Coordinates of N, CA and C in Angstrom, one line a residue:
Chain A
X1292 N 47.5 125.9 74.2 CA 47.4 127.1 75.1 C 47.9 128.3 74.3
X1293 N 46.7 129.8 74.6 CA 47.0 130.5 73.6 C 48.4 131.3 74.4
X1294 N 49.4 131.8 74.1 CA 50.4 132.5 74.3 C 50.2 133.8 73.9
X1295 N 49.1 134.2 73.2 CA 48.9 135.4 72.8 C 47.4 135.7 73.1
X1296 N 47.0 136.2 73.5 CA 45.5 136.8 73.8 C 44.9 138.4 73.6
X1297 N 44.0 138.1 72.9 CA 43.4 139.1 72.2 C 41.9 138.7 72.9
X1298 N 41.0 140.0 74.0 CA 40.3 139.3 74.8 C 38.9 139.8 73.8
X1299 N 39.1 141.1 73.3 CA 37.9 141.5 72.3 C 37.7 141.2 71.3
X1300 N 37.0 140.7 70.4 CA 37.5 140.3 69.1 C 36.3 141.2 68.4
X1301 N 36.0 142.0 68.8 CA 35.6 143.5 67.8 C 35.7 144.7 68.9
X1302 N 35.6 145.8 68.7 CA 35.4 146.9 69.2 C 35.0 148.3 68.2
X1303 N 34.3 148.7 68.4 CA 33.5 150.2 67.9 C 33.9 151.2 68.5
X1304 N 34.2 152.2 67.7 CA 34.8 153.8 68.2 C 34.1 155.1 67.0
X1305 N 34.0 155.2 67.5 CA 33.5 157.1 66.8 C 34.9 157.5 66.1
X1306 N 34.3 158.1 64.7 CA 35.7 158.7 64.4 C 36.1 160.0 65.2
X1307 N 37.4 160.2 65.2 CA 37.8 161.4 66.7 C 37.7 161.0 67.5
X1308 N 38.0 159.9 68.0 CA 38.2 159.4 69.9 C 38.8 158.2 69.5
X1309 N 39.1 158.3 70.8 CA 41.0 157.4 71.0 C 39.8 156.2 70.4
X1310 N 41.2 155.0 70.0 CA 41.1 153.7 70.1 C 41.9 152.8 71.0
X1311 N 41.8 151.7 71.7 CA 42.5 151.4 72.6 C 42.3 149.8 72.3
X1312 N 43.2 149.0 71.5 CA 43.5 147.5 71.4 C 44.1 146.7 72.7
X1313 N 43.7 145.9 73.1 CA 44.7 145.3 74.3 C 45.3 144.0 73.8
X1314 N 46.2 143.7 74.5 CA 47.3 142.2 74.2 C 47.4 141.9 75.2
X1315 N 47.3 140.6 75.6 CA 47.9 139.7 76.9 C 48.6 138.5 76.3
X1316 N 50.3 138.6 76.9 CA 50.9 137.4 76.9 C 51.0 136.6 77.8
X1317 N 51.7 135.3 78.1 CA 51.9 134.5 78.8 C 53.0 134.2 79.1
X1318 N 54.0 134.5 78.1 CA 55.8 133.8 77.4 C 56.6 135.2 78.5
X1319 N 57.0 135.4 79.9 CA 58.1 135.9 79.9 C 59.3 136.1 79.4
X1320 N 59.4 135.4 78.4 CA 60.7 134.9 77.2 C 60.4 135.9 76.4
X1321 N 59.3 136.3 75.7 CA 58.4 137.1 74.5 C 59.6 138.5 74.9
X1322 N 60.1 138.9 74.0 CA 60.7 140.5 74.4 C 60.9 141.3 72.6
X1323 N 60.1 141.1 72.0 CA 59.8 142.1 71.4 C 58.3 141.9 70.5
X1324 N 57.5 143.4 70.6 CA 56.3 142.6 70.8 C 55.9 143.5 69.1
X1325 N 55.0 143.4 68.5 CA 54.3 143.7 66.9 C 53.0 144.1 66.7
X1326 N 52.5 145.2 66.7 CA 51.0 145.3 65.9 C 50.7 145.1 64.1
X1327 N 50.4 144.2 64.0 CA 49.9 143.8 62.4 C 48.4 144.5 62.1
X1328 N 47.5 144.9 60.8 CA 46.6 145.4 60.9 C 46.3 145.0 59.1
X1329 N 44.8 144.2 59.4 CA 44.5 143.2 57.8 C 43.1 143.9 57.7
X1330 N 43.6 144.1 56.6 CA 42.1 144.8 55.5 C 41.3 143.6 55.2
X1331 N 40.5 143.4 54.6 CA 39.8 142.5 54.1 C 40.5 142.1 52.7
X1332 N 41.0 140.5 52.2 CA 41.1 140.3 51.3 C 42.4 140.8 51.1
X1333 N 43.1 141.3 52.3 CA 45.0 141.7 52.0 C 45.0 140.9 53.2
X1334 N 46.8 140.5 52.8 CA 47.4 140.1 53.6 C 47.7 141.4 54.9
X1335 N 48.4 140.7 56.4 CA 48.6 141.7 57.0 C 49.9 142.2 57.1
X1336 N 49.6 143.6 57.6 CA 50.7 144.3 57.4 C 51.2 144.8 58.7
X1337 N 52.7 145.1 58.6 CA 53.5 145.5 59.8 C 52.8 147.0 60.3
X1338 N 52.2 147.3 61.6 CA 52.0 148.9 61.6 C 52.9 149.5 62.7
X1339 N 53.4 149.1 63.5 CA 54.4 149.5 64.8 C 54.9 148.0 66.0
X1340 N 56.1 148.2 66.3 CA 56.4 147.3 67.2 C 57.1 148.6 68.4
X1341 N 57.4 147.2 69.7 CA 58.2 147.6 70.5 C 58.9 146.6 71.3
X1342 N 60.1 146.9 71.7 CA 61.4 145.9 72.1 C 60.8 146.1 74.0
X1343 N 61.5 144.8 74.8 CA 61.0 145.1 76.0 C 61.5 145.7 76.8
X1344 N 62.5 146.7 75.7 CA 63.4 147.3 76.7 C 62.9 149.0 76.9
X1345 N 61.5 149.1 76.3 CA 61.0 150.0 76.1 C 59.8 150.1 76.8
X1346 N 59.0 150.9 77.5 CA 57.5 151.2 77.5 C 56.5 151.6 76.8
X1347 N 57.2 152.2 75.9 CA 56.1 153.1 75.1 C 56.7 153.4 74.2
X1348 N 56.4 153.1 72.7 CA 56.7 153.4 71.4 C 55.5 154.7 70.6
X1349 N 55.9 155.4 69.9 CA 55.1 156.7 69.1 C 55.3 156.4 67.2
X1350 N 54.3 156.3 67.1 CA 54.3 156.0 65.8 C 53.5 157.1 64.9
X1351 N 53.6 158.8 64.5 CA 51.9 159.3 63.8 C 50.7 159.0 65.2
X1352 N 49.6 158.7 64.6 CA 48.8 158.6 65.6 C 48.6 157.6 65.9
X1353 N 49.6 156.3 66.2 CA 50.1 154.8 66.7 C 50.7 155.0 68.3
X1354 N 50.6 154.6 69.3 CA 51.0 154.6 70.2 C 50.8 152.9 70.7
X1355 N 52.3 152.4 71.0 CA 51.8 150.8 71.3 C 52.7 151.3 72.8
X1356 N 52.5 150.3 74.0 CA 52.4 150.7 75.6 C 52.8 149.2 75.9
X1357 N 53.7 149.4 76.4 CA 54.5 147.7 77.2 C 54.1 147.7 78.6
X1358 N 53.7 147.0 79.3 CA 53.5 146.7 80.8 C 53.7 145.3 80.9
X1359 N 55.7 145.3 81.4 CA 55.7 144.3 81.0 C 55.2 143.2 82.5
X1360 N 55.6 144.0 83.4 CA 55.2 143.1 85.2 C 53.6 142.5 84.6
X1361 N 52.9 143.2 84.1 CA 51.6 142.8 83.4 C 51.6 141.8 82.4
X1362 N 52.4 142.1 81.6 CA 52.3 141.3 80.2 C 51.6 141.8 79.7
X1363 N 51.5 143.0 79.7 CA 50.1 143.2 78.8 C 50.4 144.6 77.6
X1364 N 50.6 144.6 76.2 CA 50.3 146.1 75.9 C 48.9 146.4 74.9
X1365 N 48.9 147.4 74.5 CA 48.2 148.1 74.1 C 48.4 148.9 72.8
X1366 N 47.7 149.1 71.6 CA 47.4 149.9 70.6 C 46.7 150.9 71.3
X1367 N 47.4 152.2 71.0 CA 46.1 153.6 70.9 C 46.3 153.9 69.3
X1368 N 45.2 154.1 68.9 CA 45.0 155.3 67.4 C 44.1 156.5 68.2
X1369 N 44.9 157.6 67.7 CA 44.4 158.8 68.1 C 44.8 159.9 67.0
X1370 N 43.8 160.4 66.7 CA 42.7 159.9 66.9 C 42.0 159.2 65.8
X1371 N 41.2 158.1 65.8 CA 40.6 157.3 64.8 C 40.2 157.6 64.0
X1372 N 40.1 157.1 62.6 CA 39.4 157.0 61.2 C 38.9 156.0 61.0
X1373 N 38.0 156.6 59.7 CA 37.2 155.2 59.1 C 38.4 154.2 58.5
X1374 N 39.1 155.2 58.4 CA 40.4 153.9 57.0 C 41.0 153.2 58.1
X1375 N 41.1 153.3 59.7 CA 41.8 152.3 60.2 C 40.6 151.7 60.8
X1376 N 39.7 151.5 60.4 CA 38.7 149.9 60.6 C 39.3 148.6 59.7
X1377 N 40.1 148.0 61.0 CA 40.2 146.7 60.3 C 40.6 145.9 61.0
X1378 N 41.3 144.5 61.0 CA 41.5 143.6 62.3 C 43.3 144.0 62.6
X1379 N 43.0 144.0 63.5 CA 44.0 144.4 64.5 C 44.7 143.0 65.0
X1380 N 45.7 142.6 64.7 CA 46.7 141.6 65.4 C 48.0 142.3 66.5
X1381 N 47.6 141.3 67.2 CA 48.6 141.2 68.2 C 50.1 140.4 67.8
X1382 N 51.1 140.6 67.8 CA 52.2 139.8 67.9 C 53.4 139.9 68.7
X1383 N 53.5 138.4 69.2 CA 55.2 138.2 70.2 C 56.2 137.8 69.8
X1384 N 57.3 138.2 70.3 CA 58.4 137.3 69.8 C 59.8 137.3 70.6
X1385 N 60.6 136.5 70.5 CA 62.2 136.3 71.0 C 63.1 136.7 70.2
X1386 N 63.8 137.8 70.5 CA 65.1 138.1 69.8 C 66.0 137.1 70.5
X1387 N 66.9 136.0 69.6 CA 68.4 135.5 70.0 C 69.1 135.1 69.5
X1388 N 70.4 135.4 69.6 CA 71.2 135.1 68.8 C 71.5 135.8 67.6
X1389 N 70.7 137.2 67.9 CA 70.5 138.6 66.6 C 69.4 138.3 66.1
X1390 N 68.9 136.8 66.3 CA 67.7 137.1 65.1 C 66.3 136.5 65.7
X1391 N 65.2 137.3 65.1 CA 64.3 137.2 65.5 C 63.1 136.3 65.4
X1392 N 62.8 135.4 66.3 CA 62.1 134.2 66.6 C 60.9 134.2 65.8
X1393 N 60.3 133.1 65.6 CA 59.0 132.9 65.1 C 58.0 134.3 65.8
X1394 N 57.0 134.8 65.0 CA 55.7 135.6 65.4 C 54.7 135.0 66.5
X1395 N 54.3 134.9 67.3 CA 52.8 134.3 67.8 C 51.7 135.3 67.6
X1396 N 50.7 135.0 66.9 CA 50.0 136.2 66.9 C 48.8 135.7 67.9
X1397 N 48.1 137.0 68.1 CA 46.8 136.6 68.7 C 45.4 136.4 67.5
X1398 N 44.4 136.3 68.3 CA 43.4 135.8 67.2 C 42.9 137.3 66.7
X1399 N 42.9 138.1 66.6 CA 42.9 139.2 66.3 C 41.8 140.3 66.8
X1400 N 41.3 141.7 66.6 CA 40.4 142.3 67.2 C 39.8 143.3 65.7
X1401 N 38.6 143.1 65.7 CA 38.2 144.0 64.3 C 37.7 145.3 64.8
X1402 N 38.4 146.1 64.4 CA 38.3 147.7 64.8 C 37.4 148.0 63.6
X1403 N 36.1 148.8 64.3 CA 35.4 149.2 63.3 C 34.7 150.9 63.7
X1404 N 35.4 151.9 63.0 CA 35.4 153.7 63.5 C 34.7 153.9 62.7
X1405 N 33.5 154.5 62.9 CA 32.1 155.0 62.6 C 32.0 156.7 62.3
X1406 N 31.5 156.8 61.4 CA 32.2 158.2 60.8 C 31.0 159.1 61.6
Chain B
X786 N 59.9 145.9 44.3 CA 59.8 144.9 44.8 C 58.3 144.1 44.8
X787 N 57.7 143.2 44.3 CA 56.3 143.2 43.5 C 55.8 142.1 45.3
X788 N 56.5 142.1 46.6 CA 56.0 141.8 47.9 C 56.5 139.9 47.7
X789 N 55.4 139.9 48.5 CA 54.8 138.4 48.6 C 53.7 137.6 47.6
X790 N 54.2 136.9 47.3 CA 53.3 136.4 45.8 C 52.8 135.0 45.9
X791 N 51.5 135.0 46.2 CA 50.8 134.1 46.6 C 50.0 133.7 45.6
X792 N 49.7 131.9 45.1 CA 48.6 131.7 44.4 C 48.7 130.2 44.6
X793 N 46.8 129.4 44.3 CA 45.6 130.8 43.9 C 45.2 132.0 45.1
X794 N 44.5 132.9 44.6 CA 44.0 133.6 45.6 C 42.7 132.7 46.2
X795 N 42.1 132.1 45.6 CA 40.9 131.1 45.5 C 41.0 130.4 45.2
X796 N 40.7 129.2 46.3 CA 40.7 127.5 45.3 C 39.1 127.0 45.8
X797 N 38.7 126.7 45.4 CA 37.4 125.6 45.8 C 37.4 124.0 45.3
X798 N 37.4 123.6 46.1 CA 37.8 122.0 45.8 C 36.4 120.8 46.7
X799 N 36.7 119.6 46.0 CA 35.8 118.8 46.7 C 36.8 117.9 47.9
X800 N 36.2 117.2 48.9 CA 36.9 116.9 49.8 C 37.3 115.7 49.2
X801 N 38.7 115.4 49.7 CA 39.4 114.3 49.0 C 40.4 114.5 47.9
X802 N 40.0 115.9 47.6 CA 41.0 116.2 46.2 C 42.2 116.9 46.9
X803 N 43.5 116.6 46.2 CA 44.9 117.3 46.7 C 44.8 118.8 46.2
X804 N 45.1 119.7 46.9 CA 45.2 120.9 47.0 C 47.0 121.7 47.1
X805 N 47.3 122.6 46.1 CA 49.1 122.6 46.1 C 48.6 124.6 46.1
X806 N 49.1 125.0 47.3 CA 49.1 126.2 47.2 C 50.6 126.9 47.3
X807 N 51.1 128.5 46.4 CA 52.0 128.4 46.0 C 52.8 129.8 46.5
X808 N 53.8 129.8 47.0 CA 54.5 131.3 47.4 C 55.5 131.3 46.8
X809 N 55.9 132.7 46.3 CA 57.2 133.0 45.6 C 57.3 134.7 46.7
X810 N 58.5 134.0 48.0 CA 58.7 135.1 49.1 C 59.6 136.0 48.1
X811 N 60.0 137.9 49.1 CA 60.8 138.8 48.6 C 62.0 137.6 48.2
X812 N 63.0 138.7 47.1 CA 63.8 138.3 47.0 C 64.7 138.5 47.7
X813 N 65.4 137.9 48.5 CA 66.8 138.3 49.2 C 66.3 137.8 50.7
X814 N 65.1 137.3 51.1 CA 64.2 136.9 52.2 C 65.1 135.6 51.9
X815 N 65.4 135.7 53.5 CA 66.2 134.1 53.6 C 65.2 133.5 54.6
X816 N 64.0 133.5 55.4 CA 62.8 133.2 56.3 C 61.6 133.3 55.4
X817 N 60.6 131.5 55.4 CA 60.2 131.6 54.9 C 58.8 131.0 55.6
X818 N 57.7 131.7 55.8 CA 56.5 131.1 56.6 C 55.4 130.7 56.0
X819 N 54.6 129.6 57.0 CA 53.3 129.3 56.7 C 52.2 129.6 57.1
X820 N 51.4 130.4 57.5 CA 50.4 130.3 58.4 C 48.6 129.9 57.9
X821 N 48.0 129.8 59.0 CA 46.9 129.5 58.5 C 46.0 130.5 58.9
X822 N 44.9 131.0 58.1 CA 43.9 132.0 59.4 C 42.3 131.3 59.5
X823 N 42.0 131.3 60.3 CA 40.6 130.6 60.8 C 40.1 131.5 61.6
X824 N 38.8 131.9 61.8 CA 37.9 132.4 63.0 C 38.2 131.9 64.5
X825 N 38.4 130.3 64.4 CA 38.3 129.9 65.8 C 40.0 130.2 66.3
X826 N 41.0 130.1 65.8 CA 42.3 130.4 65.9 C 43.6 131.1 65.7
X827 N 42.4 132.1 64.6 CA 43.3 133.2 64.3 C 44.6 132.8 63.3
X828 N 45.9 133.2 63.4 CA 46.8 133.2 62.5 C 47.8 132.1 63.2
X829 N 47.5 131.0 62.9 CA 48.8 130.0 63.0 C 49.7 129.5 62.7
X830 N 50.9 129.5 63.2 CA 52.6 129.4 62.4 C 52.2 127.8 62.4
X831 N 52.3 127.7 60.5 CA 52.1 125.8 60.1 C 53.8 125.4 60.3
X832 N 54.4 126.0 59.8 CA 55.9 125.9 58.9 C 56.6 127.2 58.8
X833 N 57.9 126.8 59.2 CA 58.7 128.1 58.4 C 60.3 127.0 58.0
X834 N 60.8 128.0 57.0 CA 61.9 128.1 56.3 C 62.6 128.5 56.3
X835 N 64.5 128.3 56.8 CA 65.8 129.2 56.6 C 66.3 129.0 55.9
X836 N 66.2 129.6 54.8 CA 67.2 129.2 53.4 C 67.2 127.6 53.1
X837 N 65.8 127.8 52.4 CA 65.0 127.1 52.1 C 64.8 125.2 52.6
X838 N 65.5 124.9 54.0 CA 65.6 124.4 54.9 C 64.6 124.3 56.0
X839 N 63.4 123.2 56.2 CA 62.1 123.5 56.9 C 63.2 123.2 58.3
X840 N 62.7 124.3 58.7 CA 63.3 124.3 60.4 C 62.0 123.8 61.6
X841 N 61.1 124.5 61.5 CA 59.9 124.1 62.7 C 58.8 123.7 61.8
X842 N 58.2 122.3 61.9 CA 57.0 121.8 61.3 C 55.9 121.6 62.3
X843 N 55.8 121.7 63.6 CA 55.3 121.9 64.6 C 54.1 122.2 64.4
X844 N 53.5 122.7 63.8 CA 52.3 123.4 63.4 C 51.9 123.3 62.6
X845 N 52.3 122.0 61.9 CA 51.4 121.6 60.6 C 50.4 120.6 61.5
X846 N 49.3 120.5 61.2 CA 48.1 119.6 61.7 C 47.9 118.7 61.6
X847 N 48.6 117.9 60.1 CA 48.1 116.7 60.4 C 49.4 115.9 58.9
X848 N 49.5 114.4 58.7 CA 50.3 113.7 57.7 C 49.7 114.6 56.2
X849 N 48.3 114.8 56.4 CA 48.1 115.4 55.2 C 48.3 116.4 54.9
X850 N 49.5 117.2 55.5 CA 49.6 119.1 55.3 C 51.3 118.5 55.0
X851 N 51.9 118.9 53.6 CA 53.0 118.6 53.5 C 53.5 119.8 52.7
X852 N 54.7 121.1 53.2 CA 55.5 122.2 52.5 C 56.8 121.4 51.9
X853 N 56.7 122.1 51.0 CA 58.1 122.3 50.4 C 58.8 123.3 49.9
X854 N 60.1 123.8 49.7 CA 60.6 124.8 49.5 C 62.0 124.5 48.5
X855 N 61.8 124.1 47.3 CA 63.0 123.5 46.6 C 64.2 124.8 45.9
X856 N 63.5 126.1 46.2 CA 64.4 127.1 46.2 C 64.2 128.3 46.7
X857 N 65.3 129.1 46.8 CA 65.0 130.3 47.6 C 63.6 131.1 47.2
X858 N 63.6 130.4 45.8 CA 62.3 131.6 45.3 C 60.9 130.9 44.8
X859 N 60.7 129.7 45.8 CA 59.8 129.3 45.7 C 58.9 128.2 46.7
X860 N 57.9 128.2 47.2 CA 57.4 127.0 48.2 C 56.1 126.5 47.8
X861 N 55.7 125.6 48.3 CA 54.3 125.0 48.1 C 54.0 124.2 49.3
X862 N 52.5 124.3 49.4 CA 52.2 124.2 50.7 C 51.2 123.2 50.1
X863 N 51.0 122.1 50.1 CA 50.0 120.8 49.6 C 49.5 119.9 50.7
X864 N 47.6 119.8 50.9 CA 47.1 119.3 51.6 C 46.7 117.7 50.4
X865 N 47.2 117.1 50.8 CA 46.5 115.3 50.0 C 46.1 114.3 51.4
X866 N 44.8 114.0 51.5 CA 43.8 114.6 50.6 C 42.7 115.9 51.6
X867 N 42.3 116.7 50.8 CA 42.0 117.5 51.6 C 40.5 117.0 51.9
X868 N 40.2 117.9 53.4 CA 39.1 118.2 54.3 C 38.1 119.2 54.5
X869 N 36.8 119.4 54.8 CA 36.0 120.6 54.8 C 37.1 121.4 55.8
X870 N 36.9 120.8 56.7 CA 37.9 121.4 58.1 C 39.2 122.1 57.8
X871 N 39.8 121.6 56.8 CA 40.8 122.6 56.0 C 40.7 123.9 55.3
X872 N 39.1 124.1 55.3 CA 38.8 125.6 54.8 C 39.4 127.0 55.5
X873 N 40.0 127.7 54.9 CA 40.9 128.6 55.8 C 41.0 129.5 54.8
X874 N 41.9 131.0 55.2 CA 43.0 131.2 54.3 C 44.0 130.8 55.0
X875 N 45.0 130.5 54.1 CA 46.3 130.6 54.1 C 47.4 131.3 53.7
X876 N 48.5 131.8 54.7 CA 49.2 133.2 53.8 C 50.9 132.3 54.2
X877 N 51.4 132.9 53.1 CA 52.9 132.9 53.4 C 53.1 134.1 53.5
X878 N 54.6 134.3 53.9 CA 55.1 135.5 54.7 C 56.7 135.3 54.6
X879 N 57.1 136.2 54.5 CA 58.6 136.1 54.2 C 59.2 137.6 54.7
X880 N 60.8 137.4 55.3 CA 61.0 138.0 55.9 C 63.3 137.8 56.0
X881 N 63.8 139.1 56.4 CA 65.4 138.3 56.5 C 65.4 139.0 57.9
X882 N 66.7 138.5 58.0 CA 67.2 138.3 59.3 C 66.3 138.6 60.4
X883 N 66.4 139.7 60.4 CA 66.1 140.8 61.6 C 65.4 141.6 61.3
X884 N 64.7 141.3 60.2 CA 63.3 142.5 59.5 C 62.4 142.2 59.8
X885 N 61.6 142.7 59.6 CA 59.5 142.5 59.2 C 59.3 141.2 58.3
X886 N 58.2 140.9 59.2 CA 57.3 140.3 58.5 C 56.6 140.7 57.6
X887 N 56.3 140.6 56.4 CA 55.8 140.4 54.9 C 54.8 139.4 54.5
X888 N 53.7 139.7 54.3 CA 52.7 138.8 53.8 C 52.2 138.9 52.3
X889 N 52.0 138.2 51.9 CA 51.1 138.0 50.8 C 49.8 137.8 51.3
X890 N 48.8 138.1 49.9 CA 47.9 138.7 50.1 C 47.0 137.3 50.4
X891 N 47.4 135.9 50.5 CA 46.7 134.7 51.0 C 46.0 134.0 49.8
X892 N 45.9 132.7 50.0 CA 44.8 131.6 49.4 C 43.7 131.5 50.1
X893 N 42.8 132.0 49.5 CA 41.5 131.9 50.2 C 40.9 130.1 49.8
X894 N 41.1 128.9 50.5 CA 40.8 127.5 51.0 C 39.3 127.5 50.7
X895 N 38.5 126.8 50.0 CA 37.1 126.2 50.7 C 37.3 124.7 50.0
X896 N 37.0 123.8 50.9 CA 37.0 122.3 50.6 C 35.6 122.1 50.9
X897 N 34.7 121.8 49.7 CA 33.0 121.2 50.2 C 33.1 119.4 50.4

């Protein structure tokens, strides 16, 4: 059973207009959540998180969005580039005990901004 | 800090043959991970590591997926004997306490 859901697994954007990634969890336990973002042929890399004690985190033109009664957040890139076409991961996790739990990621979403 | 140091980048192997893929995590990373990536599943936690101690094996797939970690600065992840169905990448990732996750740039798997 996936714990992490990723329901697009591509999406297309114009460069200059928002991008909008979605996440759905399952784990009310999950309280701090991670966007990862994989080039082709790299490993992925950390691009913004947020704790659940937050709604909305600002990152440059990163914006990740907690709804947590939903379970659900969101990546915005605003406004988009070609250099951020690439797969987009979702990740969950448990802070306890100070330290922080295994990752669950989702299956990911391939962002691809069309110049 | 030269990251996460993964090898091979590429294996190609026939099915049946043992396969030993290799991580050397940051230094000073006391969390050490396995994951697998596939199309149908995306990025799956096989194995992780606390000072160099396998803590959750839960997600290795099968008797033939066996890690080891005989020091802080080193793991190996060995399929005997391996399967088409084992075709993946695979990445380790390393990480301390209460930081980021860190990947290496992965073993690109094909078993014919």
């Amino acid at each position: 059973d996936q714990q992490v859901k990723q329901n697009s697994p591509s999406l297309s954007v114009q460069e200059g207009r928002i991008s909008i990634l979605n996440c759905d969890y399952t784990n009310s336990m999950f309280d701090y959540f991670l966007w990862y973002k994989k080039y082709p042929a790299e490993g992925p890399t950390f691009l913004i998180s947020i704790s659940s004690i937050k709604d909305k985190n600002e990152d440059g033109r990163f914006t990740v969005f907690l709804n947590k009664s939903a379970k659900h957040l969101s990546l915005h890139i605003v406004p988009s580039q070609p250099g951020d076409s690439a797969v987009y991961f979702c990740a969950a996790s448990r802070y306890y005990g100070g330290s922080q739990g295994n990752l669950i990621f989702g299956k990911g979403t391939k962002l691809s901004v069309k110049p | 800090d030269a990251g996460v140091i993964q090898s091979p980048r590429h294996e190609v192997t026939e099915m049946g043959q043992e396969v030993t893929l290799r991580c050397k995590p940051i230094s000073g990373h006391d969390y050490l991970f396995w994951y697998r990536q596939t199309m149908m599943r995306g990025l799956e936690l096989l194995i992780y590591f606390n000072n160099n101690v396998p803590i959750d094996d839960s997600g290795m797939p099968e008797d033939r997926f066996s890690a080891k970690m005989p020091n802080a600065s080193f793991s190996t992840l060995k399929i005997q004997p391996s399967e088409p169905r084992d075709s993946a990448v695979y990445f380790c990732a390393s990480r301390s306490v209460a930081g980021e996750l860190f990947f290496g740039e992965g073993s690109r798997l094909t078993v014919l």
